[in-house]
CSV table of N, CA and C in Angstrom, one decimal:
chain,number,residue,atom,x,y,z
A,1329,MET,N,3.7,7.2,11.9
A,1329,MET,CA,3.0,6.1,12.2
A,1329,MET,C,3.1,4.9,12.2
A,1330,SER,N,3.5,4.4,13.3
A,1330,SER,CA,4.2,2.8,13.1
A,1330,SER,C,2.8,1.6,12.9
A,1331,ASN,N,3.4,0.7,12.4
A,1331,ASN,CA,2.4,-0.4,12.1
A,1331,ASN,C,2.4,-1.2,13.6
A,1332,ASN,N,1.5,-1.0,14.1
A,1332,ASN,CA,1.5,-1.6,15.5
A,1332,ASN,C,-0.1,-2.3,15.4
A,1333,ASP,N,-0.3,-3.5,16.8
A,1333,ASP,CA,-1.4,-4.2,16.2
A,1333,ASP,C,-2.8,-3.3,16.6
A,1334,LYS,N,-2.4,-1.8,17.1
A,1334,LYS,CA,-4.1,-0.7,17.6
A,1334,LYS,C,-4.3,-0.5,16.6
A,1335,ASN,N,-2.9,0.2,15.5
A,1335,ASN,CA,-3.5,0.5,14.0
A,1335,ASN,C,-2.4,-0.5,13.0
A,1336,PRO,N,-2.7,-1.2,12.7
A,1336,PRO,CA,-1.8,-1.4,11.5
A,1336,PRO,C,-2.0,-0.8,10.1
A,1337,GLU,N,-0.9,-1.0,9.4
A,1337,GLU,CA,-0.6,-0.6,8.5
A,1337,GLU,C,-0.8,-1.4,7.4
A,1338,ASN,N,-1.2,-0.9,5.9
A,1338,ASN,CA,-1.1,-2.1,5.1
A,1338,ASN,C,-0.4,-1.1,4.2
A,1339,ILE,N,0.9,-1.2,3.8
A,1339,ILE,CA,2.0,-0.3,2.3
A,1339,ILE,C,1.7,-0.7,1.8
A,1340,HIS,N,1.5,0.2,0.2
A,1340,HIS,CA,2.0,-0.9,-0.9
A,1340,HIS,C,2.2,0.8,-2.1
A,1341,SER,N,3.8,0.4,-2.4
A,1341,SER,CA,3.9,1.1,-3.2
A,1341,SER,C,3.1,1.4,-4.9
A,1342,ALA,N,3.7,2.6,-5.0
A,1342,ALA,CA,2.6,3.1,-6.4
A,1342,ALA,C,3.3,4.4,-7.4
A,1343,THR,N,3.4,4.5,-8.4
A,1343,THR,CA,3.7,5.2,-9.3
A,1343,THR,C,3.6,6.6,-9.3
A,1344,THR,N,2.2,6.6,-8.7
A,1344,THR,CA,1.3,8.0,-8.3
A,1344,THR,C,0.4,7.9,-6.9
A,1345,PRO,N,-0.1,9.5,-6.5
A,1345,PRO,CA,-0.9,9.1,-5.9
A,1345,PRO,C,-2.5,8.8,-6.4
A,1346,GLU,N,-2.7,9.0,-7.7
A,1346,GLU,CA,-3.9,8.0,-7.9
A,1346,GLU,C,-3.8,6.9,-8.8
A,1347,GLU,N,-2.5,6.5,-8.2
A,1347,GLU,CA,-2.6,5.0,-8.1
A,1347,GLU,C,-3.2,4.2,-6.7
A,1348,CYS,N,-3.1,5.1,-6.0
A,1348,CYS,CA,-3.6,4.8,-4.3
A,1348,CYS,C,-4.8,5.1,-4.4
A,1349,GLU,N,-5.0,5.4,-4.9
A,1349,GLU,CA,-6.8,5.8,-5.2
A,1349,GLU,C,-7.4,4.4,-5.5
A,1350,LYS,N,-6.6,4.1,-7.3
A,1350,LYS,CA,-7.3,3.2,-7.8
A,1350,LYS,C,-7.2,1.7,-7.1
A,1351,MET,N,-6.2,1.8,-6.2
A,1351,MET,CA,-5.9,0.3,-5.4
A,1351,MET,C,-6.8,0.3,-4.1
A,1352,GLU,N,-7.8,1.4,-3.4
A,1352,GLU,CA,-8.5,1.5,-2.7
A,1352,GLU,C,-10.0,0.9,-3.3
A,1353,GLN,N,-10.4,1.1,-4.5
A,1353,GLN,CA,-11.3,1.1,-5.0
A,1353,GLN,C,-11.3,-0.5,-5.7
A,1354,LYS,N,-10.5,-0.6,-5.7
A,1354,LYS,CA,-10.5,-2.3,-6.2
A,1354,LYS,C,-10.1,-3.0,-5.3
A,1355,TYR,N,-9.6,-3.3,-4.2
A,1355,TYR,CA,-9.6,-3.9,-3.0
A,1355,TYR,C,-10.6,-3.4,-1.9
A,1356,GLY,N,-10.6,-1.9,-1.6
A,1356,GLY,CA,-11.7,-1.9,-0.6
A,1356,GLY,C,-11.3,-2.0,0.6
A,1357,TRP,N,-9.7,-1.3,0.4
A,1357,TRP,CA,-8.8,-0.8,1.4
A,1357,TRP,C,-9.1,0.4,1.7
A,1358,LYS,N,-9.0,1.3,3.1
A,1358,LYS,CA,-9.4,2.9,3.4
A,1358,LYS,C,-8.0,2.9,3.5
A,1359,LEU,N,-8.1,4.1,2.2
A,1359,LEU,CA,-6.9,4.3,2.6
A,1359,LEU,C,-6.3,5.6,3.8
A,1360,LYS,N,-5.0,6.0,4.1
A,1360,LYS,CA,-5.4,6.4,5.2
A,1360,LYS,C,-4.3,7.6,4.9
A,1361,ASP,N,-3.1,7.1,4.0
A,1361,ASP,CA,-2.1,8.7,4.2
A,1361,ASP,C,-1.3,7.8,2.3
A,1362,ILE,N,-1.3,9.2,1.6
A,1362,ILE,CA,-0.1,9.3,0.7
A,1362,ILE,C,1.3,9.4,1.5
A,1363,ARG,N,2.2,8.8,1.1
A,1363,ARG,CA,3.7,9.3,1.7
A,1363,ARG,C,4.3,9.6,0.0
A,1364,PHE,N,5.3,10.1,-0.3
A,1364,PHE,CA,6.2,10.6,-1.3
A,1364,PHE,C,7.2,10.1,-0.7
A,1365,ASN,N,7.9,9.5,-1.5
A,1365,ASN,CA,9.4,8.8,-1.3
A,1365,ASN,C,9.9,9.4,-2.8
A,1366,LYS,N,11.0,10.6,-2.2
A,1366,LYS,CA,12.1,11.0,-2.8
A,1366,LYS,C,12.5,10.4,-3.9
A,1367,GLU,N,13.2,9.2,-2.8
A,1367,GLU,CA,14.6,8.8,-3.6
A,1367,GLU,C,14.2,7.4,-4.4
A,1368,GLN,N,12.6,7.5,-4.7
A,1368,GLN,CA,12.8,6.0,-5.5
A,1368,GLN,C,12.4,6.7,-7.1
A,1369,GLU,N,12.8,6.5,-8.3
A,1369,GLU,CA,13.1,6.9,-9.5
A,1369,GLU,C,11.5,6.6,-10.2
A,1370,ILE,N,10.6,5.3,-9.9
A,1370,ILE,CA,9.5,5.1,-10.5
A,1370,ILE,C,8.2,5.2,-9.5
A,1371,LEU,N,8.4,4.2,-8.7
A,1371,LEU,CA,7.1,4.2,-7.4
A,1371,LEU,C,7.7,5.0,-6.6
A,1372,LYS,N,7.1,6.2,-6.7
A,1372,LYS,CA,7.7,7.3,-5.9
A,1372,LYS,C,6.7,7.8,-4.8
A,1373,VAL,N,5.3,6.7,-4.3
A,1373,VAL,CA,4.7,6.9,-3.2
A,1373,VAL,C,4.6,5.6,-2.4
A,1374,ASP,N,4.3,6.0,-1.1
A,1374,ASP,CA,3.6,4.6,-0.5
A,1374,ASP,C,2.3,4.9,0.1
A,1375,CYS,N,1.8,4.0,-1.1
A,1375,CYS,CA,-0.1,4.1,-0.3
A,1375,CYS,C,-0.4,3.7,1.3
A,1376,VAL,N,-0.6,4.4,2.0
A,1376,VAL,CA,-0.7,3.6,3.5
A,1376,VAL,C,-2.2,3.4,3.7
A,1377,PHE,N,-2.7,2.5,4.0
A,1377,PHE,CA,-4.0,1.9,4.3
A,1377,PHE,C,-4.5,1.3,5.2
A,1378,GLU,N,-5.6,1.2,5.8
A,1378,GLU,CA,-5.7,0.6,7.2
A,1378,GLU,C,-5.8,-1.1,7.1
A,1379,GLY,N,-5.3,-1.6,8.3
A,1379,GLY,CA,-5.4,-2.5,8.0
A,1379,GLY,C,-4.3,-4.0,8.3
A,1380,LYS,N,-4.4,-5.0,8.2
A,1380,LYS,CA,-3.2,-5.8,8.3
A,1380,LYS,C,-2.0,-5.8,6.9
A,1381,GLN,N,-1.5,-5.9,7.1
A,1381,GLN,CA,0.1,-5.8,5.9
A,1381,GLN,C,-0.5,-7.2,4.9
A,1382,THR,N,-0.6,-6.5,3.7
A,1382,THR,CA,-1.3,-7.5,3.1
A,1382,THR,C,-0.2,-7.9,1.1
A,1383,SER,N,0.2,-8.5,0.6
A,1383,SER,CA,0.6,-9.1,-0.7
A,1383,SER,C,0.4,-9.3,-1.7
A,1384,PHE,N,0.6,-9.0,-2.9
A,1384,PHE,CA,0.7,-9.2,-4.3
A,1384,PHE,C,2.0,-10.1,-4.9
A,1385,GLU,N,2.5,-11.4,-3.9
A,1385,GLU,CA,3.3,-11.8,-4.4
A,1385,GLU,C,2.4,-13.7,-5.2
A,1386,ASP,N,3.1,-13.8,-5.7
A,1386,ASP,CA,2.5,-14.5,-6.6
A,1386,ASP,C,2.7,-15.8,-5.8
A,1387,SER,N,0.6,-16.7,-5.8
A,1387,SER,CA,1.2,-18.3,-5.1
A,1387,SER,C,0.9,-19.3,-5.9
A,1388,ARG,N,0.9,-18.7,-7.4
A,1388,ARG,CA,0.8,-20.0,-8.1
A,1388,ARG,C,2.2,-20.8,-8.1
A,1389,TYR,N,3.0,-20.8,-7.8
A,1389,TYR,CA,4.0,-21.9,-7.2
A,1389,TYR,C,3.7,-22.6,-6.3
A,1390,ASP,N,2.9,-22.7,-4.9
A,1390,ASP,CA,3.3,-22.7,-3.7
A,1390,ASP,C,2.5,-24.0,-4.1
A,1391,ASP,N,3.2,-25.0,-2.7
A,1391,ASP,CA,2.0,-26.2,-2.4
A,1391,ASP,C,1.3,-26.6,-2.1
């Protein structure tokens, strides 16, 4: 599924599907799908949530 205006997706990688469920609870996001990524050794799943893409980027250094 593409990340477009009609069905925006918020995707974050995680180590296990259980971590996707924890993110859903912690941030109040609705989990749509869990995609397994066999090419990654540590972050083995992509958690796909409904809504606009968000970031965990550290903003402490923003002016």
